[in-house]
Coordinates of C-alpha atoms in Angstrom, one line a residue:
X1 CA -24.8 -20.4 4.7
X2 CA -27.2 -18.5 2.4
X3 CA -28.2 -14.9 3.1
X4 CA -31.6 -13.6 2.0
X5 CA -33.6 -10.4 1.9
X6 CA -36.8 -9.1 0.2
X7 CA -37.2 -5.7 -1.4
X8 CA -40.4 -4.5 -3.1
X9 CA -41.7 -8.0 -3.3
X10 CA -38.5 -9.4 -4.9
X11 CA -36.5 -12.0 -3.0
X12 CA -32.7 -11.7 -3.1
X13 CA -30.5 -14.7 -2.2
X14 CA -26.8 -14.7 -1.7
X15 CA -25.4 -18.2 -1.6
X16 CA -22.6 -17.7 0.9
X17 CA -20.5 -15.0 2.6
X18 CA -18.1 -14.5 -0.3
X19 CA -21.0 -14.0 -2.7
X20 CA -22.6 -11.5 -0.3
X21 CA -19.3 -9.6 -0.1
X22 CA -18.9 -9.5 -3.8
X23 CA -22.4 -8.2 -4.5
X24 CA -22.0 -5.5 -1.8
X25 CA -18.8 -4.2 -3.3
X26 CA -19.0 -0.8 -5.1
X27 CA -18.9 -1.3 -8.8
X28 CA -15.5 -2.1 -10.5
X29 CA -14.7 -3.7 -13.8
X30 CA -12.6 -6.5 -12.2
X31 CA -15.7 -8.0 -10.5
X32 CA -17.7 -7.6 -13.7
X33 CA -15.0 -9.4 -15.6
X34 CA -15.0 -12.2 -13.0
X35 CA -18.8 -12.5 -13.1
X36 CA -19.1 -11.6 -9.4
X37 CA -20.5 -8.0 -9.4
X38 CA -24.1 -7.1 -8.5
X39 CA -26.4 -7.1 -11.5
X40 CA -27.9 -3.8 -10.5
X41 CA -27.6 -1.0 -8.0
X42 CA -30.7 -2.3 -6.3
X43 CA -29.0 -5.7 -5.8
X44 CA -25.9 -3.9 -4.5
X45 CA -27.9 -1.9 -2.0
X46 CA -29.7 -5.0 -0.8
X47 CA -26.4 -6.9 -0.4
X48 CA -25.0 -3.9 1.6
X49 CA -28.0 -3.9 3.9
X50 CA -27.8 -7.7 4.5
X51 CA -24.0 -7.4 5.1
X52 CA -24.6 -4.7 7.7
X53 CA -26.4 -7.2 9.8
X54 CA -23.8 -10.0 9.6
X55 CA -22.1 -10.5 12.9
X56 CA -18.3 -10.1 12.8
X57 CA -18.0 -13.5 14.4
X58 CA -19.3 -15.0 11.2
X59 CA -16.0 -14.3 9.4
X60 CA -14.4 -16.7 11.9
X61 CA -17.0 -19.3 11.4
X62 CA -17.2 -19.1 7.6
X63 CA -13.8 -18.8 6.0
X64 CA -13.8 -17.6 2.4
X65 CA -11.2 -20.2 1.5
X66 CA -10.8 -23.2 3.9
X67 CA -7.5 -22.9 5.8
X68 CA -6.6 -26.5 4.8
X69 CA -6.6 -25.4 1.2
X70 CA -4.8 -22.1 1.4
X71 CA -1.8 -20.9 3.5
X72 CA -3.0 -17.3 3.6
X73 CA -6.2 -18.5 5.2
X74 CA -4.2 -20.5 7.7
X75 CA -2.1 -17.5 8.5
X76 CA -5.2 -15.4 9.1
X77 CA -6.7 -17.9 11.5
X78 CA -3.5 -18.8 13.3
X79 CA -2.6 -15.2 14.0
X80 CA -6.0 -14.0 15.0
X81 CA -6.0 -12.6 18.6
X82 CA -9.2 -13.5 20.4
X83 CA -8.5 -11.1 23.3
X84 CA -8.2 -8.1 21.0
X85 CA -11.3 -9.3 19.1
X86 CA -13.3 -9.5 22.3
X87 CA -13.7 -5.7 22.3
X88 CA -15.8 -5.8 19.1
X89 CA -16.9 -9.5 19.1
X90 CA -20.6 -8.6 19.8
X91 CA -20.9 -6.2 16.9
X92 CA -22.3 -6.6 13.4
X93 CA -20.5 -5.2 10.4
X94 CA -22.8 -2.2 10.4
X95 CA -22.3 -1.6 14.1
X96 CA -18.5 -1.9 13.6
X97 CA -18.7 0.9 11.1
X98 CA -20.5 3.1 13.7
X99 CA -17.9 2.1 16.3
X100 CA -15.0 3.2 14.0
X101 CA -16.6 6.6 13.3
X102 CA -17.9 7.3 16.8
X103 CA -16.4 10.1 18.9
X104 CA -16.7 7.8 21.9
X105 CA -14.1 5.4 20.3
X106 CA -10.6 6.6 20.9
X107 CA -7.9 6.2 18.3
X108 CA -6.0 4.0 20.8
X109 CA -9.1 1.7 21.0
X110 CA -8.9 1.2 17.2
X111 CA -5.2 0.4 17.4
X112 CA -5.9 -2.1 20.2
X113 CA -8.2 -4.3 18.1
X114 CA -5.8 -4.6 15.1
X115 CA -4.6 -8.1 15.9
X116 CA -8.2 -9.2 16.4
X117 CA -9.3 -8.2 13.0
X118 CA -9.3 -10.4 9.9
X119 CA -8.8 -8.8 6.5
X120 CA -12.3 -10.0 5.6
X121 CA -13.8 -8.0 8.4
X122 CA -11.9 -4.9 7.2
X123 CA -13.1 -5.4 3.7
X124 CA -16.7 -5.9 4.8
X125 CA -16.9 -2.7 6.8
X126 CA -15.3 -0.7 4.0
X127 CA -18.1 -1.8 1.6
X128 CA -20.6 0.0 3.8
X129 CA -18.6 3.2 3.9
X130 CA -18.8 6.4 1.8
X131 CA -15.5 7.8 0.6
X132 CA -15.8 10.4 3.5
X133 CA -16.1 7.5 6.0
X134 CA -13.0 5.8 4.6
X135 CA -11.0 9.0 4.9
X136 CA -12.2 9.8 8.4
X137 CA -11.6 6.3 9.8
X138 CA -8.2 5.9 8.1
X139 CA -7.1 9.3 9.6
X140 CA -7.5 7.8 13.0
X141 CA -5.0 4.9 12.4
X142 CA -1.4 5.9 13.0
X143 CA 1.2 3.3 12.0
X144 CA 4.9 4.1 12.6
X145 CA 7.9 2.2 11.2
X146 CA 11.6 2.7 11.2
X147 CA 14.8 1.8 9.4
X148 CA 17.1 4.8 8.8
X149 CA 14.4 7.3 9.5
X150 CA 10.9 7.4 11.1
X151 CA 7.9 7.0 8.9
X152 CA 4.2 7.5 9.6
X153 CA 4.3 10.1 12.3
X154 CA 1.3 12.4 12.5
X155 CA 1.7 15.6 10.4
X156 CA 4.3 13.9 8.2
X157 CA 4.2 12.8 4.5
X158 CA 6.9 10.8 2.8
X159 CA 7.8 9.8 -0.7
X160 CA 9.4 7.1 -2.6
X161 CA 11.9 8.5 -5.1
X162 CA 11.4 6.3 -8.1
X163 CA 14.3 6.9 -10.6
X164 CA 13.4 4.2 -13.1
X165 CA 15.3 4.1 -16.4
X166 CA 14.4 2.0 -19.5
X167 CA 18.0 0.6 -19.8
X168 CA 19.0 0.9 -16.1
X169 CA 21.7 3.4 -17.1
X170 CA 23.4 4.4 -13.9
X171 CA 24.0 8.0 -15.1
X172 CA 20.3 8.4 -16.0
X173 CA 19.2 6.9 -12.6
X174 CA 21.6 9.2 -10.7
X175 CA 20.3 12.2 -12.5
X176 CA 16.7 11.3 -11.5
X177 CA 17.8 10.8 -7.9
X178 CA 19.5 14.2 -7.9
X179 CA 16.3 15.8 -9.3
X180 CA 14.1 14.1 -6.7
X181 CA 16.3 15.0 -3.8
X182 CA 16.3 18.6 -4.8
X183 CA 12.5 18.5 -4.5
X184 CA 12.6 17.0 -1.1
X185 CA 11.7 13.5 -2.2
X186 CA 13.1 10.1 -1.1
X187 CA 12.5 9.8 2.7
X188 CA 10.3 6.7 2.4
X189 CA 12.8 5.0 0.1
X190 CA 14.9 5.5 -3.0
X191 CA 13.5 2.6 -5.0
X192 CA 14.3 1.4 -8.5
X193 CA 12.2 -1.0 -10.6
X194 CA 15.0 -2.7 -12.6
X195 CA 14.4 -3.1 -16.3
X196 CA 16.5 -6.3 -16.0
X197 CA 16.2 -8.6 -13.0
X198 CA 19.6 -10.3 -13.4
X199 CA 21.7 -10.5 -10.2
X200 CA 24.6 -8.7 -11.9
X201 CA 22.4 -5.8 -12.9
X202 CA 20.6 -5.5 -9.6
X203 CA 23.9 -5.7 -7.8
X204 CA 25.2 -2.7 -9.8
X205 CA 22.1 -0.7 -8.9
X206 CA 22.3 -1.6 -5.2
X207 CA 25.9 -0.4 -5.0
X208 CA 25.0 2.8 -6.8
X209 CA 22.3 3.6 -4.3
X210 CA 24.5 2.6 -1.4
X211 CA 27.2 4.9 -2.5
X212 CA 24.9 7.9 -3.0
X213 CA 23.2 7.4 0.4
X214 CA 26.4 6.7 2.3
X215 CA 28.7 9.4 0.9
X216 CA 26.1 12.1 1.5
X217 CA 24.8 10.8 4.8
X218 CA 21.2 10.7 3.5
X219 CA 19.0 9.3 6.3
X220 CA 16.9 7.1 4.0
X221 CA 16.9 3.5 2.7
X222 CA 17.3 2.0 -0.7
X223 CA 15.6 -0.8 -2.5
X224 CA 15.9 -2.4 -5.9
X225 CA 12.6 -4.0 -6.6
X226 CA 13.8 -7.3 -7.8
X227 CA 12.2 -10.7 -7.1
X228 CA 12.8 -11.9 -3.6
X229 CA 14.9 -14.9 -4.9
X230 CA 17.2 -12.5 -6.6
X231 CA 17.6 -10.4 -3.5
X232 CA 18.2 -13.5 -1.4
X233 CA 21.0 -14.5 -3.7
X234 CA 22.6 -11.1 -3.6
X235 CA 22.4 -10.9 0.2
X236 CA 24.2 -14.2 0.4
X237 CA 26.9 -12.6 -1.8
X238 CA 27.2 -9.6 0.6
X239 CA 25.4 -7.0 -1.5
X240 CA 24.3 -3.8 0.3
X241 CA 20.6 -4.6 0.7
X242 CA 18.5 -2.3 2.9
X243 CA 15.0 -3.5 2.1
X244 CA 13.7 -6.7 0.7
X245 CA 10.9 -6.1 -1.9
X246 CA 8.2 -8.4 -3.1
X247 CA 4.8 -8.1 -4.8
X248 CA 2.2 -10.1 -2.8
X249 CA -1.4 -11.2 -3.2
X250 CA -4.2 -12.5 -1.0
X251 CA -4.3 -16.2 -1.9
X252 CA -1.7 -19.0 -1.9
X253 CA -2.3 -19.7 -5.5
X254 CA -1.8 -16.0 -6.5
X255 CA 1.4 -15.8 -4.6
X256 CA 2.5 -19.1 -6.2
X257 CA 2.0 -17.4 -9.6
X258 CA 4.5 -14.7 -8.3
X259 CA 7.0 -17.4 -7.5
X260 CA 6.8 -17.2 -3.7
X261 CA 5.3 -18.5 -0.5
X262 CA 5.3 -17.5 3.1
X263 CA 8.4 -19.6 4.0
X264 CA 10.4 -17.8 1.3
X265 CA 9.4 -14.4 2.7
X266 CA 10.4 -15.5 6.2
X267 CA 13.8 -16.6 5.0
X268 CA 14.3 -13.3 3.2
X269 CA 13.3 -11.2 6.2
X270 CA 15.5 -13.2 8.5
X271 CA 18.5 -12.7 6.3
X272 CA 17.8 -9.0 5.9
X273 CA 17.6 -8.6 9.7
X274 CA 20.9 -10.4 10.0
X275 CA 22.6 -7.6 7.9
X276 CA 21.8 -5.0 10.6
X277 CA 21.8 -2.1 8.2
X278 CA 19.1 -0.1 9.9
X279 CA 20.1 2.7 12.3
X280 CA 16.9 3.6 14.0
X281 CA 14.8 0.5 13.4
X282 CA 14.6 -2.9 11.9
X283 CA 11.5 -2.9 9.6
X284 CA 13.2 -4.4 6.5
X285 CA 10.4 -5.5 4.2
X286 CA 8.7 -3.5 1.3
X287 CA 5.5 -5.0 -0.2
X288 CA 3.4 -3.9 -3.2
X289 CA -0.1 -5.0 -3.8
X290 CA -3.0 -4.1 -6.1
X291 CA -6.7 -5.0 -6.7
X292 CA -7.0 -7.5 -9.4
X293 CA -3.7 -9.4 -9.0
X294 CA -5.4 -12.6 -7.9
X295 CA -8.0 -12.4 -10.6
X296 CA -5.3 -11.9 -13.3
X297 CA -3.7 -15.2 -12.1
X298 CA -7.1 -16.9 -12.0
X299 CA -6.4 -17.5 -8.4
X300 CA -9.2 -15.5 -6.7
X301 CA -11.4 -18.4 -5.6
X302 CA -14.5 -16.5 -6.5
X303 CA -13.7 -13.7 -4.1
X304 CA -14.1 -10.1 -5.2
X305 CA -11.1 -8.0 -6.0
X306 CA -11.2 -5.7 -3.0
X307 CA -11.5 -8.5 -0.5
X308 CA -8.7 -10.4 -2.1
X309 CA -6.6 -7.2 -1.8
X310 CA -7.4 -7.0 1.9
X311 CA -6.2 -10.6 2.4
X312 CA -2.9 -9.6 0.9
X313 CA -2.5 -7.3 3.9
X314 CA -2.5 -10.3 6.2
X315 CA 0.6 -11.5 4.4
X316 CA 2.2 -8.1 4.7
X317 CA 1.3 -7.7 8.4
X318 CA 3.1 -11.0 9.3
X319 CA 6.5 -9.6 8.2
X320 CA 6.4 -6.1 9.9
X321 CA 7.2 -4.2 6.8
X322 CA 8.7 -0.7 6.6
X323 CA 6.5 0.1 3.6
X324 CA 3.4 -1.2 1.9
X325 CA 1.8 0.4 -1.1
X326 CA -1.2 -0.4 -3.3
X327 CA -0.4 0.3 -7.0
X328 CA -4.0 1.2 -7.4
X329 CA -4.4 1.8 -11.2
X330 CA -1.5 -0.1 -12.6
X331 CA -3.2 -3.2 -14.0
X332 CA -5.5 -1.2 -16.2
X333 CA -9.2 -0.5 -17.0
X334 CA -10.1 -4.2 -17.2
X335 CA -9.8 -4.1 -13.4
X336 CA -10.5 -0.5 -12.5
X337 CA -12.2 1.1 -15.4
X338 CA -12.1 4.9 -14.8
X339 CA -11.0 7.6 -12.4
X340 CA -14.0 7.1 -10.2
X341 CA -13.2 3.4 -9.7
X342 CA -9.5 4.1 -9.1
X343 CA -10.3 6.8 -6.5
X344 CA -12.6 4.5 -4.7
X345 CA -10.2 1.6 -4.7
X346 CA -7.3 3.7 -3.4
X347 CA -9.4 5.0 -0.5
X348 CA -10.6 1.4 0.3
X349 CA -7.0 0.0 0.2
X350 CA -5.6 2.7 2.3
X351 CA -8.3 2.4 4.9
X352 CA -8.1 -1.4 5.1
X353 CA -4.3 -1.5 5.3
X354 CA -4.2 1.2 8.0
X355 CA -7.0 -0.5 10.0
X356 CA -5.0 -3.7 10.0
X357 CA -1.9 -2.0 11.2
X358 CA 0.1 -1.5 8.0
X359 CA 2.3 1.6 7.0
X360 CA 0.2 2.2 3.8
X361 CA 1.3 4.2 0.9
X362 CA -0.3 4.5 -2.5
X363 CA 1.1 4.6 -6.1
X364 CA -1.6 7.0 -7.4
X365 CA -1.5 5.9 -11.0
X366 CA -3.3 4.9 -14.2
X367 CA -2.4 3.4 -17.5
X368 CA -2.8 5.4 -20.7
X369 CA -5.8 3.3 -21.9
X370 CA -7.8 3.9 -18.8
X371 CA -10.7 6.4 -18.6
X372 CA -8.7 8.5 -16.2
X373 CA -6.4 11.5 -16.3
X374 CA -4.0 13.5 -14.1
X375 CA -6.9 15.5 -12.6
X376 CA -8.3 12.2 -11.2
X377 CA -4.9 11.5 -9.7
X378 CA -4.7 15.0 -8.2
X379 CA -8.1 14.3 -6.6
X380 CA -7.0 10.9 -5.2
X381 CA -3.6 12.0 -3.9
X382 CA -5.2 14.9 -2.1
X383 CA -7.9 12.7 -0.5
X384 CA -5.4 10.2 0.6
X385 CA -3.1 12.8 2.1
X386 CA -6.1 14.1 4.1
X387 CA -6.7 10.5 5.2
X388 CA -3.1 10.3 6.5
X389 CA -1.5 8.2 3.8
X390 CA 2.1 7.4 4.8
X391 CA 3.8 8.0 1.4
X392 CA 3.4 8.5 -2.3
X393 CA 5.6 8.0 -5.4
X394 CA 7.9 10.7 -6.8
X395 CA 8.4 10.0 -10.5
X396 CA 10.2 12.5 -12.9
X397 CA 7.3 14.3 -14.6
X398 CA 4.8 11.8 -13.2
X399 CA 5.6 9.7 -16.3
X400 CA 7.5 6.4 -15.7
X401 CA 9.4 5.9 -18.9
X402 CA 10.4 2.3 -17.9
X403 CA 7.1 0.9 -16.7
X404 CA 5.0 3.0 -19.2
X405 CA 2.4 4.3 -16.8
X406 CA 1.3 7.6 -15.2
X407 CA 2.0 8.2 -11.6
X408 CA 2.8 11.3 -9.4
X409 CA 5.6 13.7 -9.7
X410 CA 8.3 15.2 -7.4
X411 CA 6.4 18.4 -7.0
X412 CA 3.2 16.7 -5.9
X413 CA 4.7 16.1 -2.5
X414 CA 5.6 19.8 -2.3
X415 CA 2.0 20.7 -3.1
X416 CA 0.6 18.4 -0.4
X417 CA 3.0 19.5 2.2
X418 CA 2.3 23.1 1.5
X419 CA -1.6 23.0 1.4
X420 CA -2.0 20.5 4.3
X421 CA 0.9 21.6 6.5
X422 CA 2.7 18.3 6.2
X423 CA 6.5 17.7 6.6
X424 CA 9.0 14.9 5.6
X425 CA 10.3 12.3 8.0
X426 CA 12.1 14.2 10.8
X427 CA 15.6 12.8 10.1
X428 CA 15.3 13.5 6.4
X429 CA 13.9 16.9 7.0
X430 CA 16.9 17.8 9.1
X431 CA 19.2 16.6 6.3
X432 CA 17.3 18.7 3.7
X433 CA 17.8 21.8 5.9
X434 CA 21.4 21.0 6.5
X435 CA 22.1 20.6 2.8
X436 CA 20.3 23.9 2.0
X437 CA 17.6 22.2 -0.1
X438 CA 14.9 23.3 2.4
X439 CA 15.0 26.6 4.2
X440 CA 14.2 25.4 7.7
X441 CA 10.5 26.1 7.1
X442 CA 9.6 23.1 4.9
X443 CA 10.1 25.1 1.7
X444 CA 12.5 24.8 -1.2
X445 CA 15.5 27.1 -0.8
X446 CA 16.7 27.8 -4.3
X447 CA 18.9 30.7 -3.3
X448 CA 20.7 29.3 -0.3
X449 CA 24.5 29.3 -0.6
X450 CA 24.8 25.7 0.5
X451 CA 22.6 24.5 -2.3
X452 CA 25.1 24.9 -5.1
X453 CA 27.6 22.8 -3.2
X454 CA 24.9 20.2 -2.5
X455 CA 24.0 20.0 -6.2
X456 CA 27.6 19.6 -7.2
X457 CA 28.2 17.0 -4.6
X458 CA 25.2 14.9 -5.5
X459 CA 25.7 15.3 -9.3
X460 CA 29.3 14.0 -8.8
X461 CA 27.8 10.6 -8.1
X462 CA 26.7 10.1 -11.7
X463 CA 29.2 7.6 -13.2

């Protein structure tokens, strides 16, 4: 179905719904690279105006990729809840934006429609929102998950302690873990990106993390971010796997390029659940996403980068993950050119994920050849924390020496917790207080007599 509008005597025609979505999307280099972006700000404004009048029902009537051609599309349609959708079924995209921001709409009302929303609806409404709107609406969406602690509670902010090492040296990894814990990092997960994905290497890292967490009674979970097939093999061997990790995308073809499908993810989740390693919950999956991944695999089907990203959240939602994070600036300036585009994309991703019911975190990051710097990352991490982001990365010095990109540091969480009055996950906070790392008032306690013993005990884990 074509969509048309006239402005100042010029007629604009958008061939179909996915073209309209792409033209309405705020500028980003990924869409320019794909030849999908609006040709001018005028065309973008017209597309946004036309999109505002599109009924939400249209997204059920006009799939961007036919379900018979794509298992992600089939998942979206098969899991759609008509009863939940009925609350907003009469609205247009523009009216849905007003509904989300209205004081008359309760936060519980927003939570109640999650299963009736498709990712394309979430992506569409985000394209009509200012950054302020994305922050305000996301703040209203609380998503709580549990494994060995409780994540996503209001007033809380968690971190992934990311102790990557260019050679996977256990002593170097253990030193980074110690450093991060002493800054109050690691309640979301202690997660290592392995330099080598071999089962033997990943098994060594899993046992290292399990020993540190177990011997010190740390109420958190571990993850080695290996490919799901490696993790499956190790679970069959009895390795101590807490969370199953996988990068995912929003089309079947893009996921195939990652070496996975939905059936494989189901098998991995079922096996992780059978291990029963959680103590307060059973959310066992950890997913990472990022705008541009489908385009980089030439698997985007003519869909803009942000809408493809939202479709990845349908995959994540199916498996009830503990954690999801968008690695927002990791691919590089070919996809998000500068700080402004990275900030916008991070706010969009967080809003869409939370709206769809996901425990969204963000790797606030950039590559060294992007037109961005650490001040841009300071801006984004602060905006996302105000918006209620579940967790951020904690990387030594904000510089990942294995993945060679710039992220956020251990002390960034301290800054956010201090200026916004946020606290770690409750179980982890109690452990920090008990170990003398925090002083009982959510602040570092460098002078507490327990601290020296904690440092010695933790440092003793370095092989």
